[in-house]
Tab-separated table of C-alpha atoms (C1' of nucleotides) in Angstrom:
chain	number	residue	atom	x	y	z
A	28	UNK	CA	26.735	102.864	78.405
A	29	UNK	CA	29.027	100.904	80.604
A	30	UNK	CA	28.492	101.515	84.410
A	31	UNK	CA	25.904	103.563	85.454
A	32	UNK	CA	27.104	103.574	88.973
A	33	UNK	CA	29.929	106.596	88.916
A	34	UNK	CA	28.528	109.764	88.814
A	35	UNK	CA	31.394	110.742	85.890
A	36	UNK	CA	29.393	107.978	83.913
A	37	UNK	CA	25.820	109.969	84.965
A	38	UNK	CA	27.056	113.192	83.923
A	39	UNK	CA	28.565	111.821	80.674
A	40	UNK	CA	25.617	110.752	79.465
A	41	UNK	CA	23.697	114.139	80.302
A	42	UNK	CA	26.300	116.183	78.854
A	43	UNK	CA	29.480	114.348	77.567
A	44	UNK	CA	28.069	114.784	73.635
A	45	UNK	CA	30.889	116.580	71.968
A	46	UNK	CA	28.014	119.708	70.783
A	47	UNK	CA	26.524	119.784	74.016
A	48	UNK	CA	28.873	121.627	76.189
A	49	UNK	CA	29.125	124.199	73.306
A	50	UNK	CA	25.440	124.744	73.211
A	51	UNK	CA	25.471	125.316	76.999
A	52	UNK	CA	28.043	127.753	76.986
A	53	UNK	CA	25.650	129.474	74.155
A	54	UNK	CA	22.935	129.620	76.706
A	55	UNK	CA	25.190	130.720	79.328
A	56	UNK	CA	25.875	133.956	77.320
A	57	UNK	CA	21.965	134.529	77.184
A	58	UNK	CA	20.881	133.171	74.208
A	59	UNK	CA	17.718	130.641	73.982
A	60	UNK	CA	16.154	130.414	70.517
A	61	UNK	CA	16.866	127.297	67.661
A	62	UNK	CA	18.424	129.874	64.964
A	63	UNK	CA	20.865	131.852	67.252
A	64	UNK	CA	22.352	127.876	68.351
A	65	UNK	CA	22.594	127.256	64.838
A	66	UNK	CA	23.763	131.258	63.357
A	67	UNK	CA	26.671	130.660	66.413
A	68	UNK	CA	27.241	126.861	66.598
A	69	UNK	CA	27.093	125.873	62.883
A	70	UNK	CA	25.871	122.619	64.181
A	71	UNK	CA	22.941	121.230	61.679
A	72	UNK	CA	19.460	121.308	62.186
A	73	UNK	CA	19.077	117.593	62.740
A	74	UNK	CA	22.128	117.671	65.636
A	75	UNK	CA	20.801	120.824	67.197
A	76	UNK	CA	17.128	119.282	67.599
A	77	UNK	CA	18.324	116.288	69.006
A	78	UNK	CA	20.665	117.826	71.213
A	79	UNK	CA	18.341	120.378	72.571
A	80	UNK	CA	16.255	116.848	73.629
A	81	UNK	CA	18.437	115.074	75.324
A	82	UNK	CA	19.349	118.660	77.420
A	83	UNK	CA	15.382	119.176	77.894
A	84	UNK	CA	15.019	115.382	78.802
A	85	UNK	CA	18.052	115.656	81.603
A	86	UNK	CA	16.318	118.765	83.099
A	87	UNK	CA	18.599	121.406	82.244
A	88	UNK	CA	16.696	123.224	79.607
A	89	UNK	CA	13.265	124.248	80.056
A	90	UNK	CA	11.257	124.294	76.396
A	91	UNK	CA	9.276	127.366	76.414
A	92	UNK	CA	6.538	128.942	74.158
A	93	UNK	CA	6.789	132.402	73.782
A	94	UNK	CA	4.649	133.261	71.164
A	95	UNK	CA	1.020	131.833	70.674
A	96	UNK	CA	0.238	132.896	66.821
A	97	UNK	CA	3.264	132.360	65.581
A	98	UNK	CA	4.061	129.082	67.897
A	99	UNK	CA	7.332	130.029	68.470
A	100	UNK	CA	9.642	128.513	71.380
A	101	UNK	CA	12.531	129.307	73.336
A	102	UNK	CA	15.181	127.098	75.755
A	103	UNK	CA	15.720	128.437	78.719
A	104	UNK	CA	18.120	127.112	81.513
A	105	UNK	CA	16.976	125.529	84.582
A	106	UNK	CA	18.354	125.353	88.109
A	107	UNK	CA	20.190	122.261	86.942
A	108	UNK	CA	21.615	124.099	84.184
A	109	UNK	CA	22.385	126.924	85.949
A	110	UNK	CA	24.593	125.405	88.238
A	111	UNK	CA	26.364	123.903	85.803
A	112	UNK	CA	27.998	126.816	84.404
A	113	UNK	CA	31.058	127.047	86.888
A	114	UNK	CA	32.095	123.378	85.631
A	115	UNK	CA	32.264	124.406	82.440
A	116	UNK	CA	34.076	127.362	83.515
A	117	UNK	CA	36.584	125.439	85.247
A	118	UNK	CA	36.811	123.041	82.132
A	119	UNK	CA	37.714	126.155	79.766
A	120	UNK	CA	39.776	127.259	82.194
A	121	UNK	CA	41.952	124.262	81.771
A	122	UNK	CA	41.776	124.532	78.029
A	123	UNK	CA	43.547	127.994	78.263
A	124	UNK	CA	46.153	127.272	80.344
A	125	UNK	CA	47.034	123.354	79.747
A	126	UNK	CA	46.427	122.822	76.000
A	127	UNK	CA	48.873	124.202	73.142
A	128	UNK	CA	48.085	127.326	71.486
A	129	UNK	CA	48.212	129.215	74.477
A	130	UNK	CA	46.524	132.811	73.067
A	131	UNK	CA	43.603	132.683	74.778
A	132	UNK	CA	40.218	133.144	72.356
A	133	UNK	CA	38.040	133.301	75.766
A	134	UNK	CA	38.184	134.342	78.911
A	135	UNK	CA	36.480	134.859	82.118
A	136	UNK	CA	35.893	138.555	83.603
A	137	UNK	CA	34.229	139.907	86.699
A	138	UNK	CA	31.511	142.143	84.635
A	139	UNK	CA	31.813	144.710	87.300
A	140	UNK	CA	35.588	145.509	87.099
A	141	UNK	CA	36.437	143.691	83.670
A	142	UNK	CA	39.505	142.075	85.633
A	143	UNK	CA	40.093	138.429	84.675
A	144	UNK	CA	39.230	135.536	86.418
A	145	UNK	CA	40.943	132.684	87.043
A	146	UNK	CA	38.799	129.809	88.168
A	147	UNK	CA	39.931	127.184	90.817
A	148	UNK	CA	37.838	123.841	92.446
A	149	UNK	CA	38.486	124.176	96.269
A	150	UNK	CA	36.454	122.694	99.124
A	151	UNK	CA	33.797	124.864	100.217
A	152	UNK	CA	34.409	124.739	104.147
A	153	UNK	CA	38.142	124.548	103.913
A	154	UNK	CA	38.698	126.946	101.289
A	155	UNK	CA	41.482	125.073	100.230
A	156	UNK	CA	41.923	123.895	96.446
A	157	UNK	CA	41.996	119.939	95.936
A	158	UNK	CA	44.644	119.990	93.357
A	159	UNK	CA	46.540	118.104	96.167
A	160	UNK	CA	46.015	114.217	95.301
A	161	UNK	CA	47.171	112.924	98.659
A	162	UNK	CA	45.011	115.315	100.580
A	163	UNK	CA	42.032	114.720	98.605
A	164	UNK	CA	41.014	110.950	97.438
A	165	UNK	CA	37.741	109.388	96.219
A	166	UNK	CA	35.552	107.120	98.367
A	167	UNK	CA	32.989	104.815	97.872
A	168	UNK	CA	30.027	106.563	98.979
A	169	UNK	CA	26.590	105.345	100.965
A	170	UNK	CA	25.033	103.752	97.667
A	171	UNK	CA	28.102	102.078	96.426
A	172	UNK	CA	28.340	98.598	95.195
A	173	UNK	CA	30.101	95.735	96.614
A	174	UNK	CA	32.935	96.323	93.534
A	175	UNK	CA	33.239	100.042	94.494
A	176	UNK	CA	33.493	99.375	97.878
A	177	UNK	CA	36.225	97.125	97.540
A	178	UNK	CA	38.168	99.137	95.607
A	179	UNK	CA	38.379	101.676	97.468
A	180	UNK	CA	38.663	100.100	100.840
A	181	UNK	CA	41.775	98.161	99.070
A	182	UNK	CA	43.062	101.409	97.958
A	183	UNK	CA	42.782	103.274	101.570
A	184	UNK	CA	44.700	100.378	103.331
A	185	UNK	CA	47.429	100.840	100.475
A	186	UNK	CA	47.697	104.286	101.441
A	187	UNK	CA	47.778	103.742	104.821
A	188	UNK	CA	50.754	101.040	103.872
A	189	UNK	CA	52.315	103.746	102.131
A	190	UNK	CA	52.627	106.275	105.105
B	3	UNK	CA	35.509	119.542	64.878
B	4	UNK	CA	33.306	122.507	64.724
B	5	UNK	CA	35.819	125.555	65.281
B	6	UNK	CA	38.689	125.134	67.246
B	7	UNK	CA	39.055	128.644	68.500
B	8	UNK	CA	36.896	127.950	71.650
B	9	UNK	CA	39.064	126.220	74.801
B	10	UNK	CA	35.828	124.566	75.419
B	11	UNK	CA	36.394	122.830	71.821
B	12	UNK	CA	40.193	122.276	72.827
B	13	UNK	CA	39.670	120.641	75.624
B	14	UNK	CA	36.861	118.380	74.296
B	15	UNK	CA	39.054	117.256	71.764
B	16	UNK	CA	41.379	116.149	74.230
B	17	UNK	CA	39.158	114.992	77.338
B	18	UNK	CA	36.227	114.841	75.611
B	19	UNK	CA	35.241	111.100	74.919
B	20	UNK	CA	33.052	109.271	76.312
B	21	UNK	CA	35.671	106.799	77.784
B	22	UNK	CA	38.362	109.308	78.732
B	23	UNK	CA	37.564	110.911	81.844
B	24	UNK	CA	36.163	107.415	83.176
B	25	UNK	CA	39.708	106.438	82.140
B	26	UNK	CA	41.776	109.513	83.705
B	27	UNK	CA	39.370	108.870	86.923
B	28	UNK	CA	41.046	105.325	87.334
B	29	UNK	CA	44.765	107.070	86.829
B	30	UNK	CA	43.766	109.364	89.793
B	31	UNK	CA	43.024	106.470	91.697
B	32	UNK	CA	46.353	105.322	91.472
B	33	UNK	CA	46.344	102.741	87.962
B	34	UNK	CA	48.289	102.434	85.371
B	35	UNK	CA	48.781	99.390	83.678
B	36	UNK	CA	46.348	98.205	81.012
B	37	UNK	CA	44.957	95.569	82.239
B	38	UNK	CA	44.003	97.678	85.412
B	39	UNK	CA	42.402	99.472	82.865
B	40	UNK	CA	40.388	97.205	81.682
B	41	UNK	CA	39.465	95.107	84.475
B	42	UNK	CA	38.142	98.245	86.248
B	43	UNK	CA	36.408	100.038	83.344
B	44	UNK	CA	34.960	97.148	80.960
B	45	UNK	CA	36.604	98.987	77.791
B	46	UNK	CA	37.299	96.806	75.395
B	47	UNK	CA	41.001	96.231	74.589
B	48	UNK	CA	40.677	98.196	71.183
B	49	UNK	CA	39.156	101.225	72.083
B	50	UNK	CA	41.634	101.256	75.478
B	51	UNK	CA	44.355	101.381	73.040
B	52	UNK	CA	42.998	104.094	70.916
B	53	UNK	CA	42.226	106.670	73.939
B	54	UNK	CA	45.509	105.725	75.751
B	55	UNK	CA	47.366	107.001	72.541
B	56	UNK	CA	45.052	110.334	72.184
B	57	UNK	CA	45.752	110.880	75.964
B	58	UNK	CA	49.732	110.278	75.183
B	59	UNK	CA	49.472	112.583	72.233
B	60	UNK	CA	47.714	115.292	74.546
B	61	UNK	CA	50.700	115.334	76.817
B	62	UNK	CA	47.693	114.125	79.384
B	63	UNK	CA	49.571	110.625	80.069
B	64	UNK	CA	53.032	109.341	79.704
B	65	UNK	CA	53.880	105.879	78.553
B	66	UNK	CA	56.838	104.637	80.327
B	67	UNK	CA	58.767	101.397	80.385
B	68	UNK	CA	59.254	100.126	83.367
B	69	UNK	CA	60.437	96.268	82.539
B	70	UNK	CA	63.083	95.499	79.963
B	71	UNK	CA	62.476	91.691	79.817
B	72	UNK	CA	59.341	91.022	79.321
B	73	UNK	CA	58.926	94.433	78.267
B	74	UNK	CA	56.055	95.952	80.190
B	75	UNK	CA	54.682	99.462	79.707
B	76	UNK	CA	52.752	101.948	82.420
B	77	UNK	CA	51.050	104.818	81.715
B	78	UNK	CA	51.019	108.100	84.664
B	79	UNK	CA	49.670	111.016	84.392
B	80	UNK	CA	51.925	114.430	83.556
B	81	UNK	CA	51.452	117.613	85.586
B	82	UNK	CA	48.779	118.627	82.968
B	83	UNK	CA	46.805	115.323	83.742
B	84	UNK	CA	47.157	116.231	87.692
B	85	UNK	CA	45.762	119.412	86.569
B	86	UNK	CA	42.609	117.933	85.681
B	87	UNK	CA	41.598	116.078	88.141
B	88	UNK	CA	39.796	119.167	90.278
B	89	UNK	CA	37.808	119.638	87.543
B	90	UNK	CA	36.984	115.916	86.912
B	91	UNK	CA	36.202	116.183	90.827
B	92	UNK	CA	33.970	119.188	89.962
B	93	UNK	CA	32.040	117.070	87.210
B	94	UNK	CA	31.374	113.944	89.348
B	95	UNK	CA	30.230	116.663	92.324
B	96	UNK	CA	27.733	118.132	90.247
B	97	UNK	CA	26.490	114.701	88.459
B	98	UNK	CA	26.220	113.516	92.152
B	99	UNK	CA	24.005	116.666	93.309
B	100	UNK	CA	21.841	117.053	89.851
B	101	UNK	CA	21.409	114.013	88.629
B	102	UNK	CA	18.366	111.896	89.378
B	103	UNK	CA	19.354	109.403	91.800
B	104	UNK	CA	20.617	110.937	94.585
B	105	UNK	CA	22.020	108.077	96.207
B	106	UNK	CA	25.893	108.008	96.006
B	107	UNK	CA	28.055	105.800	95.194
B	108	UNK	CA	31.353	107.472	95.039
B	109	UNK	CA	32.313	110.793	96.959
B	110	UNK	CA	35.328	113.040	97.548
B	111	UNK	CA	36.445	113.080	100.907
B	112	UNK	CA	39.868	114.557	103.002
B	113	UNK	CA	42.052	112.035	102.794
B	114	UNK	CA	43.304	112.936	106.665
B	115	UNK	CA	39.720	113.347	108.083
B	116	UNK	CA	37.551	110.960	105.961
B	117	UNK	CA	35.414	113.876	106.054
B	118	UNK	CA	33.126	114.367	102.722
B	119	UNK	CA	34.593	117.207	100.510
B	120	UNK	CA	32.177	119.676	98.928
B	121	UNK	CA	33.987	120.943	95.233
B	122	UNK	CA	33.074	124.263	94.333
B	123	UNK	CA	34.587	126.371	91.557
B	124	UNK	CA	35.913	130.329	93.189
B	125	UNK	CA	37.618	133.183	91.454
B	126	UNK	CA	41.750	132.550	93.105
B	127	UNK	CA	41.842	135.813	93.863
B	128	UNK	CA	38.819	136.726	95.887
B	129	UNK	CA	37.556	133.346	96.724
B	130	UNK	CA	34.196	133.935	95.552
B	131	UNK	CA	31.943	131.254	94.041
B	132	UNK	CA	31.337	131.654	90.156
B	133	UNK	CA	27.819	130.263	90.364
B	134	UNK	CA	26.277	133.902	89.702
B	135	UNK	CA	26.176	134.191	86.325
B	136	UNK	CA	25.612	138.492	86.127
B	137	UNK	CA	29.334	138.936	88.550
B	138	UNK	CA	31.260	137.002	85.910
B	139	UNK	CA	30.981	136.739	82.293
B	140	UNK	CA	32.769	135.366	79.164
B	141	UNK	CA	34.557	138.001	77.457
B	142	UNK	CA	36.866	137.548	73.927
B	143	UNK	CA	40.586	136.888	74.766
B	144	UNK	CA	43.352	138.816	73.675
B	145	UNK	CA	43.553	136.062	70.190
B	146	UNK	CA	39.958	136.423	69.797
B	147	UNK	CA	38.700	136.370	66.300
B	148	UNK	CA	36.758	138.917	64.886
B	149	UNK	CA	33.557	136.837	65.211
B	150	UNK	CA	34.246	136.393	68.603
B	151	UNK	CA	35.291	139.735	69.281
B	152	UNK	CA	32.188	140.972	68.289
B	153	UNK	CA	30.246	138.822	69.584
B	154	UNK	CA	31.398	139.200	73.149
B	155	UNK	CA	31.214	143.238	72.374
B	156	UNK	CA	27.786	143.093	71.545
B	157	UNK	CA	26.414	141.283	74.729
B	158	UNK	CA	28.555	143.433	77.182
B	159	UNK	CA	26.709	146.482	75.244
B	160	UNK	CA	23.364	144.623	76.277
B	161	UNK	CA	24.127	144.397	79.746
B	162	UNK	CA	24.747	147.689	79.750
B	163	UNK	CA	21.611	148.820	78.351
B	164	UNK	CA	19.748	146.608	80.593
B	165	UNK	CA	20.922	148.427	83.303
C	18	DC	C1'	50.767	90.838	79.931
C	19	DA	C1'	49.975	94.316	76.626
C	20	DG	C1'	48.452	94.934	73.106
C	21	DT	C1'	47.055	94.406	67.335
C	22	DA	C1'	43.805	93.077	63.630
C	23	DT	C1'	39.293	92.348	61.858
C	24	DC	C1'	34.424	92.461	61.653
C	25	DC	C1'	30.136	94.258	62.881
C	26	DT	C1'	26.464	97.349	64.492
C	27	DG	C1'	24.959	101.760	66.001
C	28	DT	C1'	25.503	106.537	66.386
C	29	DC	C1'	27.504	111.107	65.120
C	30	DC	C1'	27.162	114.526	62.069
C	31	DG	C1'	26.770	117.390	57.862
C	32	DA	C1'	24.082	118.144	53.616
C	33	DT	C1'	20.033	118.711	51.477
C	34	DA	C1'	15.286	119.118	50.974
C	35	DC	C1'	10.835	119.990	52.807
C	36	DT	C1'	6.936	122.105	56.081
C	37	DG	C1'	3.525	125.322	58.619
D	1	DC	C1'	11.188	130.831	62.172
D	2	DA	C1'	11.638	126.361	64.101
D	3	DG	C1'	12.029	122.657	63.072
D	4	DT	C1'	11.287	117.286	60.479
D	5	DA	C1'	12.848	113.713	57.067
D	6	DT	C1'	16.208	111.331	54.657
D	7	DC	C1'	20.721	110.253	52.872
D	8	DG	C1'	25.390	108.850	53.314
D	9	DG	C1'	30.127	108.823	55.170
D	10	DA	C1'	33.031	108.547	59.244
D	11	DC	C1'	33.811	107.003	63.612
D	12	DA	C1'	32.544	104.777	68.316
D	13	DG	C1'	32.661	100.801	70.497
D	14	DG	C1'	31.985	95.654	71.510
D	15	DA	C1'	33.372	90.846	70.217
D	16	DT	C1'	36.508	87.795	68.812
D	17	DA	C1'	40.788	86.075	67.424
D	18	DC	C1'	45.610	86.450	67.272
D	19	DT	C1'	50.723	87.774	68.847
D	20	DG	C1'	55.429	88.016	71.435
DNA sequence: CAGTATCCTGTCCGATACTG
DNA sequence: CAGTATCGGACAGGATACTG
């Protein structure tokens, strides 16, 4: 739907469904099989098969036999998956501490110590978080369009106006 | 939907549409009129109105006045919008480096430098990435409910086991 | 310019029933 | 156990037309 261009728009339609970042956060906490989705979720049979598609078609669960006689199968995440897990992280973060109701259900610990953890986005070489809007802006990048481009190159000379 | 105990479930309710973030993407870029809106996006006017007013009502934007006559309207984001945007950031990073077609069109870059900005998500306190899913776990919150409570208990008992 | 109102189609989603 | 099939209501979302 709409413009396929931004990656927000990519990642939308791998994972934006309102069960699916519920289900992932299932298989974060190690489980992989239909019934335990559905015992924890109480998302419906129907939903929970087509869901579990659309995650297998994207590449972030891996649909895997592991029984011959029974057929029985398990979803297991991928790479892809895997790394997805400190977005969501981040995303429940903000839940907790920006949205009403402010007793937290969840939370993240180090296992180790049991300490909380309170997750931040920073750049990797810097170190620094990008919660700073002036410091940190979007760009158009090497595959842009002609309409991203512009946008953004009008939007860097207004900043430079600005200063 | 679903149960409303998980933040994850929070913050989809608020965030979670598909048009939203594509929406609070454009207010970190700087819009905030309507029509900005909908130029840049391709929503149509109807469905802009409806997820401007569930943004309002989530304290994410603020619709302000800023004409008497005509009377013209604006929308900005309030420090809990600004608060999303590293996560947004975090999103489009990880659409960008997982999604088929690796070719990008829109990056995050130092707005000083020009140099491309790599998102990650670290614990504040040590500044270590949470991509290793063993070092930190979900755990039940101090308003946990008894379902969740146990839940949480009985994995932590597995990983102990398994070690 | 900043919406509102209406109509239409498609999808979300739960409920229920069935299968090997 | 791991789904498939079908039903039906609610909502998403575009298109179009209208308003001050």
């Amino acid at each position: 739907m709409a413009d396929r261009e931004c990656p927000l728009s990519r990642t939308l339609d791998a994972v934006g469904e309102w069960w699916t970042l519920l289900l992932l956060h299932d298989c974060f906490d190690g489980f992989t099989r239909f019934d335990q989705f559905e015992a924890n979720l109480g998302i419906s049979s129907g939903m929970l098969t087509k869901r579990l598609k659309t995650l297998v078609d994207n590449g972030i669960l891996e649909r895997r036999q592991y029984s011959e006689r029974p057929p029985r199968f398990e979803y297991v995440l991928t790479d892809t998956g895997r790394s997805l897990r400190p977005v969501i992280v981040a995303l429940a973060a903000w839940g907790n501490a920006q949205l009403p109701r402010r007793e937290r259900s969840m939370i993240l610990v180090d296992a180790r110590t049991g300490r909380e953890v309170e997750p931040v986005v920073v750049d990797r070489r810097t170190g620094k978080p990008l919660d700073d809007p002036d410091a940190y802006v979007f760009a158009a990048g090497p595959a842009a369009s002609e309409a991203f481009r512009t946008r953004y190159d009008a939007l860097a000379a207004k900043r430079k106006a600005a200063r």
